PDB file of C-alpha atoms in Angstrom:
ATOM      1  CA  MET A   1      23.681  23.495  43.214  1.00  0.00           C
ATOM      2  CA  LEU A   2      23.617  21.068  40.285  1.00  0.00           C
ATOM      3  CA  ASN A   3      20.798  18.997  41.833  1.00  0.00           C
ATOM      4  CA  LYS A   4      18.870  22.166  42.552  1.00  0.00           C
ATOM      5  CA  PHE A   5      19.302  23.311  38.937  1.00  0.00           C
ATOM      6  CA  ILE A   6      18.130  19.946  37.598  1.00  0.00           C
ATOM      7  CA  PHE A   7      15.165  19.988  39.976  1.00  0.00           C
ATOM      8  CA  ASN A   8      14.164  23.522  38.983  1.00  0.00           C
ATOM      9  CA  SER A   9      14.560  22.692  35.275  1.00  0.00           C
ATOM     10  CA  SER A  10      12.337  19.642  35.703  1.00  0.00           C
ATOM     11  CA  ILE A  11       9.682  21.725  37.430  1.00  0.00           C
ATOM     12  CA  THR A  12       9.883  24.361  34.677  1.00  0.00           C
ATOM     13  CA  ARG A  13       9.430  21.753  31.960  1.00  0.00           C
ATOM     14  CA  ALA A  14       6.535  20.137  33.830  1.00  0.00           C
ATOM     15  CA  ILE A  15       4.811  23.500  34.306  1.00  0.00           C
ATOM     16  CA  ALA A  16       5.353  24.358  30.627  1.00  0.00           C
ATOM     17  CA  ASN A  17       3.823  21.042  29.555  1.00  0.00           C
ATOM     18  CA  CYS A  18       0.859  21.489  31.890  1.00  0.00           C
ATOM     19  CA  ALA A  19       0.376  25.055  30.636  1.00  0.00           C
ATOM     20  CA  TYR A  20       0.482  23.870  27.034  1.00  0.00           C
ATOM     21  CA  ASN A  21      -2.113  21.149  27.640  1.00  0.00           C
ATOM     22  CA  PHE A  22      -4.300  23.557  29.601  1.00  0.00           C
ATOM     23  CA  ASN A  23      -4.034  26.205  26.898  1.00  0.00           C
ATOM     24  CA  LYS A  24      -5.026  23.706  24.220  1.00  0.00           C
ATOM     25  CA  ALA A  25      -8.087  22.792  26.279  1.00  0.00           C
ATOM     26  CA  GLN A  26      -8.963  26.463  26.796  1.00  0.00           C
ATOM     27  CA  LEU A  27      -8.572  27.146  23.087  1.00  0.00           C
ATOM     28  CA  ALA A  28     -10.814  24.225  22.235  1.00  0.00           C
ATOM     29  CA  SER A  29     -13.507  25.420  24.664  1.00  0.00           C
ATOM     30  CA  SER A  30     -13.745  28.990  23.296  1.00  0.00           C
ATOM     31  CA  PRO A  31     -17.305  29.743  22.080  1.00  0.00           C
ATOM     32  CA  GLU A  32     -18.061  29.424  18.371  1.00  0.00           C
ATOM     33  CA  ILE A  33     -19.350  32.441  16.449  1.00  0.00           C
ATOM     34  CA  ASN A  34     -21.323  32.010  13.247  1.00  0.00           C
ATOM     35  CA  ASP A  35     -20.804  34.791  10.698  1.00  0.00           C
ATOM     36  CA  VAL A  36     -24.228  35.454   9.171  1.00  0.00           C
ATOM     37  CA  ASP A  37     -22.985  36.799   5.832  1.00  0.00           C
ATOM     38  CA  SER A  38     -20.407  34.095   5.064  1.00  0.00           C
ATOM     39  CA  GLY A  39     -21.696  31.191   7.130  1.00  0.00           C
ATOM     40  CA  ILE A  40     -18.179  30.656   8.504  1.00  0.00           C
ATOM     41  CA  GLN A  41     -17.899  29.470  12.089  1.00  0.00           C
ATOM     42  CA  PHE A  42     -14.940  30.817  14.042  1.00  0.00           C
ATOM     43  CA  LYS A  43     -13.597  31.541  17.497  1.00  0.00           C
ATOM     44  CA  LYS A  44     -12.789  35.156  18.287  1.00  0.00           C
ATOM     45  CA  LEU A  45      -9.696  35.501  20.451  1.00  0.00           C
ATOM     46  CA  LYS A  46      -8.655  38.503  22.507  1.00  0.00           C
ATOM     47  CA  LEU A  47      -5.525  40.584  21.978  1.00  0.00           C
ATOM     48  CA  ASN A  48      -2.386  38.695  23.054  1.00  0.00           C
ATOM     49  CA  ASP A  49      -4.361  35.495  23.604  1.00  0.00           C
ATOM     50  CA  ARG A  50      -2.095  33.353  25.729  1.00  0.00           C
ATOM     51  CA  ASP A  51      -3.564  30.052  24.579  1.00  0.00           C
ATOM     52  CA  LEU A  52      -2.870  30.696  20.903  1.00  0.00           C
ATOM     53  CA  SER A  53       0.568  32.123  21.652  1.00  0.00           C
ATOM     54  CA  GLU A  54       1.480  28.900  23.464  1.00  0.00           C
ATOM     55  CA  THR A  55       0.185  26.844  20.543  1.00  0.00           C
ATOM     56  CA  ILE A  56       2.198  28.819  17.956  1.00  0.00           C
ATOM     57  CA  LEU A  57       5.395  28.800  20.019  1.00  0.00           C
ATOM     58  CA  THR A  58       5.016  25.090  20.680  1.00  0.00           C
ATOM     59  CA  ILE A  59       4.732  24.285  16.979  1.00  0.00           C
ATOM     60  CA  LYS A  60       7.751  26.473  16.201  1.00  0.00           C
ATOM     61  CA  SER A  61       9.806  24.634  18.825  1.00  0.00           C
ATOM     62  CA  LYS A  62      12.058  22.152  17.026  1.00  0.00           C
ATOM     63  CA  LYS A  63      11.561  19.337  19.531  1.00  0.00           C
ATOM     64  CA  ARG A  64       7.796  19.821  19.683  1.00  0.00           C
ATOM     65  CA  LYS A  65       7.566  20.080  15.892  1.00  0.00           C
ATOM     66  CA  GLN A  66       9.133  16.652  15.528  1.00  0.00           C
ATOM     67  CA  ARG A  67       6.872  15.149  18.197  1.00  0.00           C
ATOM     68  CA  ASP A  68       3.559  16.808  17.380  1.00  0.00           C
ATOM     69  CA  GLN A  69       4.053  16.671  13.591  1.00  0.00           C
ATOM     70  CA  LYS A  70       2.531  20.101  12.925  1.00  0.00           C
ATOM     71  CA  ILE A  71       3.791  22.803  10.568  1.00  0.00           C
ATOM     72  CA  ILE A  72       2.940  26.469   9.993  1.00  0.00           C
ATOM     73  CA  ILE A  73       2.251  27.794   6.494  1.00  0.00           C
ATOM     74  CA  GLU A  74       1.719  31.474   5.715  1.00  0.00           C
ATOM     75  CA  GLY A  75      -0.102  33.160   2.846  1.00  0.00           C
ATOM     76  CA  ASN A  76      -2.931  32.208   0.494  1.00  0.00           C
ATOM     77  CA  VAL A  77      -0.701  30.939  -2.330  1.00  0.00           C
ATOM     78  CA  LEU A  78       1.312  28.494  -0.204  1.00  0.00           C
ATOM     79  CA  ILE A  79      -1.737  27.348   1.759  1.00  0.00           C
ATOM     80  CA  LYS A  80      -3.541  26.626  -1.503  1.00  0.00           C
ATOM     81  CA  GLU A  81      -0.472  24.715  -2.749  1.00  0.00           C
ATOM     82  CA  ALA A  82      -0.458  22.636   0.449  1.00  0.00           C
ATOM     83  CA  LEU A  83      -4.134  21.799  -0.036  1.00  0.00           C
ATOM     84  CA  LYS A  84      -3.500  20.788  -3.652  1.00  0.00           C
ATOM     85  CA  ALA A  85      -0.811  18.431  -2.351  1.00  0.00           C
ATOM     86  CA  HIS A  86      -3.427  16.895   0.003  1.00  0.00           C
ATOM     87  CA  LEU A  87      -1.860  18.108   3.249  1.00  0.00           C
ATOM     88  CA  LYS A  88      -4.380  18.012   6.088  1.00  0.00           C
ATOM     89  CA  PRO A  89      -5.339  21.470   7.450  1.00  0.00           C
ATOM     90  CA  ASP A  90      -5.929  21.914  11.172  1.00  0.00           C
ATOM     91  CA  LYS A  91      -6.392  25.625  11.937  1.00  0.00           C
ATOM     92  CA  PHE A  92      -6.664  28.892  10.006  1.00  0.00           C
ATOM     93  CA  ILE A  93      -5.663  32.047  11.900  1.00  0.00           C
ATOM     94  CA  PHE A  94      -7.027  35.249  10.352  1.00  0.00           C
ATOM     95  CA  SER A  95      -8.083  38.822  11.093  1.00  0.00           C
ATOM     96  CA  ASP A  96     -10.455  39.719   8.226  1.00  0.00           C
ATOM     97  CA  ILE A  97     -13.535  37.499   7.804  1.00  0.00           C
ATOM     98  CA  ARG A  98     -14.283  38.842   4.322  1.00  0.00           C
ATOM     99  CA  LYS A  99     -10.845  37.894   3.011  1.00  0.00           C
ATOM    100  CA  LEU A 100     -11.145  34.474   4.630  1.00  0.00           C
ATOM    101  CA  ASN A 101     -14.543  33.978   2.993  1.00  0.00           C
ATOM    102  CA  ASP A 102     -13.113  34.859  -0.427  1.00  0.00           C
ATOM    103  CA  PHE A 103     -10.276  32.404   0.133  1.00  0.00           C
ATOM    104  CA  TYR A 104     -12.667  29.644   1.184  1.00  0.00           C
ATOM    105  CA  LYS A 105     -14.739  30.139  -1.963  1.00  0.00           C
ATOM    106  CA  ASP A 106     -11.540  29.734  -3.963  1.00  0.00           C
ATOM    107  CA  ILE A 107     -10.218  26.602  -2.251  1.00  0.00           C
ATOM    108  CA  ALA A 108     -13.623  24.891  -2.036  1.00  0.00           C
ATOM    109  CA  LYS A 109     -13.312  24.338  -5.785  1.00  0.00           C
ATOM    110  CA  ILE A 110     -10.055  22.459  -5.144  1.00  0.00           C
ATOM    111  CA  VAL A 111     -10.637  20.450  -1.965  1.00  0.00           C
ATOM    112  CA  GLY A 112     -14.426  20.465  -1.552  1.00  0.00           C
ATOM    113  CA  ASN A 113     -16.692  21.786   1.185  1.00  0.00           C
ATOM    114  CA  ASN A 114     -16.075  18.889   3.587  1.00  0.00           C
ATOM    115  CA  VAL A 115     -12.397  19.798   3.964  1.00  0.00           C
ATOM    116  CA  VAL A 116     -13.292  23.480   4.349  1.00  0.00           C
ATOM    117  CA  LYS A 117     -15.795  22.679   7.120  1.00  0.00           C
ATOM    118  CA  SER A 118     -13.234  20.558   8.989  1.00  0.00           C
ATOM    119  CA  ILE A 119     -10.884  23.517   9.540  1.00  0.00           C
ATOM    120  CA  GLU A 120     -10.936  25.338  12.884  1.00  0.00           C
ATOM    121  CA  ASN A 121     -11.011  29.113  12.305  1.00  0.00           C
ATOM    122  CA  LEU A 122      -9.453  31.502  14.835  1.00  0.00           C
ATOM    123  CA  LYS A 123     -10.019  35.251  14.470  1.00  0.00           C
ATOM    124  CA  VAL A 124      -7.311  37.414  16.059  1.00  0.00           C
ATOM    125  CA  PRO A 125      -6.461  41.135  15.993  1.00  0.00           C
ATOM    126  CA  GLN A 126      -4.210  42.148  13.080  1.00  0.00           C
ATOM    127  CA  THR A 127      -1.432  43.111  15.512  1.00  0.00           C
ATOM    128  CA  ASP A 128      -1.363  39.531  16.817  1.00  0.00           C
ATOM    129  CA  LEU A 129      -1.360  38.095  13.305  1.00  0.00           C
ATOM    130  CA  THR A 130       1.631  40.303  12.460  1.00  0.00           C
ATOM    131  CA  PHE A 131       3.393  39.192  15.644  1.00  0.00           C
ATOM    132  CA  TYR A 132       2.886  35.496  14.907  1.00  0.00           C
ATOM    133  CA  SER A 133       4.111  35.864  11.326  1.00  0.00           C
ATOM    134  CA  ALA A 134       7.736  34.941  10.595  1.00  0.00           C
ATOM    135  CA  LEU A 135       7.718  37.177   7.522  1.00  0.00           C
ATOM    136  CA  THR A 136       8.558  40.874   7.195  1.00  0.00           C
ATOM    137  CA  THR A 137       5.093  41.575   5.795  1.00  0.00           C
ATOM    138  CA  CYS A 138       2.296  39.488   7.278  1.00  0.00           C
ATOM    139  CA  PRO A 139       0.340  37.807   4.444  1.00  0.00           C
ATOM    140  CA  GLY A 140      -2.996  37.976   6.313  1.00  0.00           C
ATOM    141  CA  LEU A 141      -3.554  34.250   6.851  1.00  0.00           C
ATOM    142  CA  ILE A 142      -1.579  31.728   8.887  1.00  0.00           C
ATOM    143  CA  ALA A 143      -2.433  28.037   8.754  1.00  0.00           C
ATOM    144  CA  ILE A 144      -1.490  25.055  10.885  1.00  0.00           C
ATOM    145  CA  PHE A 145      -1.254  21.768   8.982  1.00  0.00           C
ATOM    146  CA  ASP A 146      -0.369  18.190   9.819  1.00  0.00           C
ATOM    147  CA  LYS A 147       3.124  17.444   8.548  1.00  0.00           C
ATOM    148  CA  PRO A 148       2.952  15.069   5.560  1.00  0.00           C
ATOM    149  CA  GLN A 149       4.237  11.624   6.498  1.00  0.00           C
ATOM    150  CA  LEU A 150       4.994  10.210   3.067  1.00  0.00           C
ATOM    151  CA  ILE A 151       5.331  12.002  -0.262  1.00  0.00           C
ATOM    152  CA  PRO A 152       5.350   9.505  -3.144  1.00  0.00           C
ATOM    153  CA  LYS A 153       8.071   9.463  -5.765  1.00  0.00           C
ATOM    154  CA  LYS A 154       6.957  10.952  -9.081  1.00  0.00           C
ATOM    155  CA  SER A 155       6.531   8.595 -12.015  1.00  0.00           C
ATOM    156  CA  ASN A 156       8.724  10.823 -14.213  1.00  0.00           C
ATOM    157  CA  ALA A 157      11.502  11.236 -11.624  1.00  0.00           C
ATOM    158  CA  LEU A 158      15.068  10.978 -12.879  1.00  0.00           C
ATOM    159  CA  PRO A 159      17.334   8.296 -11.332  1.00  0.00           C
ATOM    160  CA  ILE A 160      19.048  10.933  -9.188  1.00  0.00           C
ATOM    161  CA  THR A 161      19.146  11.279  -5.414  1.00  0.00           C
ATOM    162  CA  VAL A 162      20.382  14.613  -4.059  1.00  0.00           C
ATOM    163  CA  ILE A 163      22.125  14.931  -0.692  1.00  0.00           C
ATOM    164  CA  SER A 164      22.240  18.317   1.022  1.00  0.00           C
ATOM    165  CA  ASP A 165      25.346  18.367   3.212  1.00  0.00           C
ATOM    166  CA  GLY A 166      25.004  20.945   5.983  1.00  0.00           C
ATOM    167  CA  CYS A 167      22.812  23.698   4.517  1.00  0.00           C
ATOM    168  CA  LYS A 168      22.117  26.193   7.328  1.00  0.00           C
ATOM    169  CA  GLU A 169      19.992  28.845   5.575  1.00  0.00           C
ATOM    170  CA  PRO A 170      16.208  28.298   5.223  1.00  0.00           C
ATOM    171  CA  ASN A 171      16.034  30.242   1.956  1.00  0.00           C
ATOM    172  CA  ASN A 172      18.874  28.175   0.475  1.00  0.00           C
ATOM    173  CA  ILE A 173      17.372  24.827   1.442  1.00  0.00           C
ATOM    174  CA  GLY A 174      14.072  26.053   0.025  1.00  0.00           C
ATOM    175  CA  ALA A 175      15.801  26.885  -3.260  1.00  0.00           C
ATOM    176  CA  ILE A 176      17.497  23.461  -3.319  1.00  0.00           C
ATOM    177  CA  ILE A 177      14.114  21.785  -2.837  1.00  0.00           C
ATOM    178  CA  ARG A 178      12.633  23.893  -5.626  1.00  0.00           C
ATOM    179  CA  VAL A 179      15.423  22.894  -8.032  1.00  0.00           C
ATOM    180  CA  CYS A 180      15.089  19.203  -7.122  1.00  0.00           C
ATOM    181  CA  ASN A 181      11.334  19.282  -7.662  1.00  0.00           C
ATOM    182  CA  SER A 182      11.650  21.065 -10.998  1.00  0.00           C
ATOM    183  CA  LEU A 183      13.514  18.180 -12.706  1.00  0.00           C
ATOM    184  CA  PRO A 184      12.242  16.177 -10.735  1.00  0.00           C
ATOM    185  CA  VAL A 185      14.798  14.055  -8.867  1.00  0.00           C
ATOM    186  CA  SER A 186      13.832  10.840  -7.100  1.00  0.00           C
ATOM    187  CA  GLU A 187      14.496  12.064  -3.578  1.00  0.00           C
ATOM    188  CA  LEU A 188      16.298  14.616  -1.411  1.00  0.00           C
ATOM    189  CA  LEU A 189      18.203  13.262   1.589  1.00  0.00           C
ATOM    190  CA  LEU A 190      19.257  15.528   4.447  1.00  0.00           C
ATOM    191  CA  PRO A 191      21.707  14.197   7.040  1.00  0.00           C
ATOM    192  CA  LYS A 192      21.875  15.802  10.467  1.00  0.00           C
ATOM    193  CA  GLY A 193      23.203  19.360  10.393  1.00  0.00           C
ATOM    194  CA  ASN A 194      20.796  20.771   7.813  1.00  0.00           C
ATOM    195  CA  VAL A 195      18.257  23.471   8.580  1.00  0.00           C
ATOM    196  CA  ASP A 196      14.649  22.360   9.109  1.00  0.00           C
ATOM    197  CA  ILE A 197      12.917  22.005   5.732  1.00  0.00           C
ATOM    198  CA  TRP A 198       9.568  22.680   7.460  1.00  0.00           C
ATOM    199  CA  ASP A 199      10.670  26.045   8.812  1.00  0.00           C
ATOM    200  CA  THR A 200       8.291  28.756   7.559  1.00  0.00           C
ATOM    201  CA  LYS A 201      11.072  30.442   5.569  1.00  0.00           C
ATOM    202  CA  SER A 202      12.211  27.122   4.083  1.00  0.00           C
ATOM    203  CA  ILE A 203       8.673  26.401   2.911  1.00  0.00           C
ATOM    204  CA  ARG A 204       8.403  29.852   1.387  1.00  0.00           C
ATOM    205  CA  GLY A 205      11.836  29.562  -0.251  1.00  0.00           C
ATOM    206  CA  SER A 206      10.711  26.330  -1.912  1.00  0.00           C
ATOM    207  CA  SER A 207       7.574  28.034  -3.305  1.00  0.00           C
ATOM    208  CA  GLY A 208       5.626  25.034  -2.069  1.00  0.00           C
ATOM    209  CA  SER A 209       7.856  22.439  -3.769  1.00  0.00           C
ATOM    210  CA  VAL A 210       8.503  20.873  -0.361  1.00  0.00           C
ATOM    211  CA  PHE A 211       4.907  19.584  -0.456  1.00  0.00           C
ATOM    212  CA  HIS A 212       5.657  17.566  -3.603  1.00  0.00           C
ATOM    213  CA  LEU A 213       9.241  16.289  -3.211  1.00  0.00           C
ATOM    214  CA  PRO A 214      10.089  13.049  -1.362  1.00  0.00           C
ATOM    215  CA  THR A 215      12.511  13.949   1.440  1.00  0.00           C
ATOM    216  CA  GLN A 216      14.138  12.234   4.398  1.00  0.00           C
ATOM    217  CA  THR A 217      15.671  14.302   7.191  1.00  0.00           C
ATOM    218  CA  GLN A 218      17.873  13.923  10.275  1.00  0.00           C
ATOM    219  CA  LEU A 219      19.719  10.947   8.797  1.00  0.00           C
ATOM    220  CA  SER A 220      23.050   9.652  10.045  1.00  0.00           C
ATOM    221  CA  TRP A 221      25.775   8.882   7.511  1.00  0.00           C
ATOM    222  CA  GLU A 222      25.396   5.209   8.421  1.00  0.00           C
ATOM    223  CA  GLU A 223      21.760   5.448   7.319  1.00  0.00           C
ATOM    224  CA  MET A 224      22.813   7.301   4.184  1.00  0.00           C
ATOM    225  CA  ASP A 225      25.125   4.413   3.349  1.00  0.00           C
ATOM    226  CA  GLN A 226      22.124   2.068   3.351  1.00  0.00           C
ATOM    227  CA  LYS A 227      19.999   4.338   1.162  1.00  0.00           C
ATOM    228  CA  ILE A 228      22.501   4.890  -1.656  1.00  0.00           C
ATOM    229  CA  GLY A 229      23.398   1.834  -3.715  1.00  0.00           C
ATOM    230  CA  SER A 230      27.008   0.665  -3.694  1.00  0.00           C
ATOM    231  CA  ASP A 231      27.056   0.826  -7.513  1.00  0.00           C
ATOM    232  CA  ASP A 232      25.656   4.365  -7.731  1.00  0.00           C
ATOM    233  CA  LEU A 233      27.836   7.104  -9.206  1.00  0.00           C
ATOM    234  CA  VAL A 234      28.388   9.872  -6.644  1.00  0.00           C
ATOM    235  CA  LEU A 235      28.932  13.384  -8.019  1.00  0.00           C
ATOM    236  CA  ILE A 236      30.227  16.046  -5.628  1.00  0.00           C
ATOM    237  CA  ALA A 237      29.471  19.684  -6.410  1.00  0.00           C
ATOM    238  CA  ASP A 238      32.532  21.551  -5.126  1.00  0.00           C
ATOM    239  CA  ASN A 239      34.636  24.439  -6.426  1.00  0.00           C
ATOM    240  CA  ASN A 240      37.454  23.856  -3.921  1.00  0.00           C
ATOM    241  CA  LEU A 241      39.452  21.684  -6.317  1.00  0.00           C
ATOM    242  CA  SER A 242      42.639  21.767  -4.228  1.00  0.00           C
ATOM    243  CA  ARG A 243      41.157  18.985  -2.079  1.00  0.00           C
ATOM    244  CA  TYR A 244      41.028  16.503  -4.953  1.00  0.00           C
ATOM    245  CA  LYS A 245      43.290  14.744  -7.416  1.00  0.00           C
ATOM    246  CA  SER A 246      42.839  15.959 -10.981  1.00  0.00           C
ATOM    247  CA  GLU A 247      41.713  12.545 -12.249  1.00  0.00           C
ATOM    248  CA  ASN A 248      38.655  12.784  -9.988  1.00  0.00           C
ATOM    249  CA  VAL A 249      37.553  16.196 -11.322  1.00  0.00           C
ATOM    250  CA  LEU A 250      35.205  16.757 -14.267  1.00  0.00           C
ATOM    251  CA  ASP A 251      33.738  19.940 -15.710  1.00  0.00           C
ATOM    252  CA  TYR A 252      29.949  19.841 -15.452  1.00  0.00           C
ATOM    253  CA  ASP A 253      29.510  19.780 -19.266  1.00  0.00           C
ATOM    254  CA  LYS A 254      32.176  17.130 -19.897  1.00  0.00           C
ATOM    255  CA  ILE A 255      30.775  14.169 -18.015  1.00  0.00           C
ATOM    256  CA  PRO A 256      31.624  11.152 -20.226  1.00  0.00           C
ATOM    257  CA  ASP A 257      28.703   9.469 -21.955  1.00  0.00           C
ATOM    258  CA  GLU A 258      29.778   6.070 -20.655  1.00  0.00           C
ATOM    259  CA  LEU A 259      29.301   7.236 -17.067  1.00  0.00           C
ATOM    260  CA  ILE A 260      25.694   8.055 -17.930  1.00  0.00           C
ATOM    261  CA  THR A 261      24.959   4.845 -19.823  1.00  0.00           C
ATOM    262  CA  ASN A 262      26.810   2.461 -17.482  1.00  0.00           C
ATOM    263  CA  LYS A 263      25.279   3.707 -14.257  1.00  0.00           C
ATOM    264  CA  GLY A 264      21.657   3.125 -13.338  1.00  0.00           C
ATOM    265  CA  GLN A 265      21.473   5.499 -10.374  1.00  0.00           C
ATOM    266  CA  PHE A 266      23.205   8.760  -9.517  1.00  0.00           C
ATOM    267  CA  CYS A 267      23.783  10.681  -6.309  1.00  0.00           C
ATOM    268  CA  VAL A 268      24.647  14.392  -6.277  1.00  0.00           C
ATOM    269  CA  ILE A 269      26.065  15.912  -3.081  1.00  0.00           C
ATOM    270  CA  VAL A 270      25.924  19.663  -2.558  1.00  0.00           C
ATOM    271  CA  GLY A 271      27.706  21.259   0.413  1.00  0.00           C
ATOM    272  CA  GLY A 272      26.759  24.015   2.828  1.00  0.00           C
ATOM    273  CA  GLU A 273      27.109  27.759   2.294  1.00  0.00           C
ATOM    274  CA  SER A 274      30.347  28.347   4.183  1.00  0.00           C
ATOM    275  CA  GLN A 275      31.885  24.957   5.041  1.00  0.00           C
ATOM    276  CA  GLY A 276      31.448  23.226   1.691  1.00  0.00           C
ATOM    277  CA  ILE A 277      31.625  19.438   1.529  1.00  0.00           C
ATOM    278  CA  SER A 278      32.109  17.848   4.954  1.00  0.00           C
ATOM    279  CA  LYS A 279      34.655  15.153   5.787  1.00  0.00           C
ATOM    280  CA  GLU A 280      31.782  12.746   6.422  1.00  0.00           C
ATOM    281  CA  ALA A 281      30.301  13.382   2.971  1.00  0.00           C
ATOM    282  CA  LEU A 282      33.680  12.935   1.283  1.00  0.00           C
ATOM    283  CA  SER A 283      34.349   9.703   3.174  1.00  0.00           C
ATOM    284  CA  PHE A 284      30.912   8.469   2.131  1.00  0.00           C
ATOM    285  CA  ALA A 285      31.587   9.308  -1.533  1.00  0.00           C
ATOM    286  CA  LYS A 286      34.942   7.523  -1.526  1.00  0.00           C
ATOM    287  CA  THR A 287      33.273   4.199  -0.706  1.00  0.00           C
ATOM    288  CA  ARG A 288      31.708   4.329  -4.187  1.00  0.00           C
ATOM    289  CA  ASP A 289      32.539   5.347  -7.734  1.00  0.00           C
ATOM    290  CA  TRP A 290      32.805   9.124  -7.368  1.00  0.00           C
ATOM    291  CA  LYS A 291      33.727  12.296  -9.212  1.00  0.00           C
ATOM    292  CA  VAL A 292      33.931  15.986  -8.374  1.00  0.00           C
ATOM    293  CA  VAL A 293      31.909  18.203 -10.701  1.00  0.00           C
ATOM    294  CA  ASN A 294      33.454  21.607 -11.365  1.00  0.00           C
ATOM    295  CA  ILE A 295      31.611  24.623 -12.755  1.00  0.00           C
ATOM    296  CA  PRO A 296      34.185  27.046 -14.234  1.00  0.00           C
ATOM    297  CA  ILE A 297      33.424  30.638 -13.230  1.00  0.00           C
ATOM    298  CA  GLU A 298      35.016  34.059 -13.620  1.00  0.00           C
ATOM    299  CA  SER A 299      38.036  34.392 -11.318  1.00  0.00           C
ATOM    300  CA  THR A 300      36.657  37.541  -9.673  1.00  0.00           C
ATOM    301  CA  ALA A 301      33.556  35.631  -8.554  1.00  0.00           C
ATOM    302  CA  ASN A 302      34.132  33.730  -5.334  1.00  0.00           C
ATOM    303  CA  SER A 303      31.558  30.996  -5.928  1.00  0.00           C
ATOM    304  CA  LEU A 304      28.047  30.242  -7.100  1.00  0.00           C
ATOM    305  CA  ASN A 305      25.077  30.029  -4.780  1.00  0.00           C
ATOM    306  CA  ILE A 306      24.626  26.359  -3.875  1.00  0.00           C
ATOM    307  CA  SER A 307      21.174  26.105  -5.438  1.00  0.00           C
ATOM    308  CA  ASN A 308      22.428  27.697  -8.672  1.00  0.00           C
ATOM    309  CA  ALA A 309      25.343  25.266  -8.845  1.00  0.00           C
ATOM    310  CA  LEU A 310      23.008  22.355  -8.190  1.00  0.00           C
ATOM    311  CA  ALA A 311      20.622  23.522 -10.919  1.00  0.00           C
ATOM    312  CA  ILE A 312      23.430  23.703 -13.506  1.00  0.00           C
ATOM    313  CA  ILE A 313      24.615  20.173 -12.702  1.00  0.00           C
ATOM    314  CA  LEU A 314      21.166  18.593 -12.523  1.00  0.00           C
ATOM    315  CA  PHE A 315      19.865  20.114 -15.734  1.00  0.00           C
ATOM    316  CA  GLU A 316      23.040  19.092 -17.565  1.00  0.00           C
ATOM    317  CA  LEU A 317      22.493  15.547 -16.318  1.00  0.00           C
ATOM    318  CA  ARG A 318      18.889  15.659 -17.505  1.00  0.00           C
ATOM    319  CA  ARG A 319      20.029  16.864 -20.930  1.00  0.00           C
ATOM    320  CA  LYS A 320      22.407  13.905 -21.179  1.00  0.00           C
ATOM    321  CA  PHE A 321      19.747  11.468 -19.981  1.00  0.00           C
ATOM    322  CA  ASN A 322      17.380  12.677 -22.687  1.00  0.00           C
ATOM    323  CA  LEU A 323      20.068  12.232 -25.345  1.00  0.00           C
ATOM    324  CA  LEU A 324      21.498   8.901 -24.255  1.00  0.00           C
ATOM    325  CA  LEU A 325      18.802   6.952 -22.422  1.00  0.00           C
TER     326      LEU A 325
END
């Protein structure tokens, strides 16, 4: 039975791969239509077009997303932000040619006509567009982009690296990215166990900040150990103070000046929504100079949202940097 299951699974995977490659070829061979009024060339797809459905589902698949290096971005605002960040567009999926034409006129001023002409346009029924959308209300335009390979560090970045330890919610990781980009920090590191930062909801939660912030994902803690200097000060954001000795705990607004002036680089670790700081993260911190940063809150409040807590700590650090450095 086991051999039969493995055999059947192998056949299923092979058929799925063949179907995907065939569907991509079919999609590419669809006839081009030239809209007379706008001059936009596009391919008109039928309701429930199987080829496009396979393409969308393939990109949304976690394993395929890592291999094919494609991401999905929804809505004019985020697509425009991706273009400003020089992400490479592949396909635009739309239902209203007039709205697409208006959008193209807008973005041509930003990226130029050559980029606009390089995009493959696919016209689908509105019901399909709504089905493909990951959002409650379909924004009217879905784009497929190449995933950015390297986002450069900003020249004004603070000497802070943030580690997200086990964030499971796309909206929360998006908010963390947005906070990190707003300072900005040098980099955001995400060990294994975090939600995908290129998930559609993560991108939306970041308000496009993910296009501008240097990030590294799917790291092991051994790799993390190589990326954070042995002399860096590690600050753990955690309100579960019972885990720590009192001498290792500081209130966020009482970080001693000498810690700021004596340390060249800083690392801030923020835990997940429900589990908090993992054993692996704590073990990592204890190999360096480390402190737990506490944010006093009203006793009737259970805790702060992780992105809010991170924002309080990071902006307090920036205030001290501006005063002391």
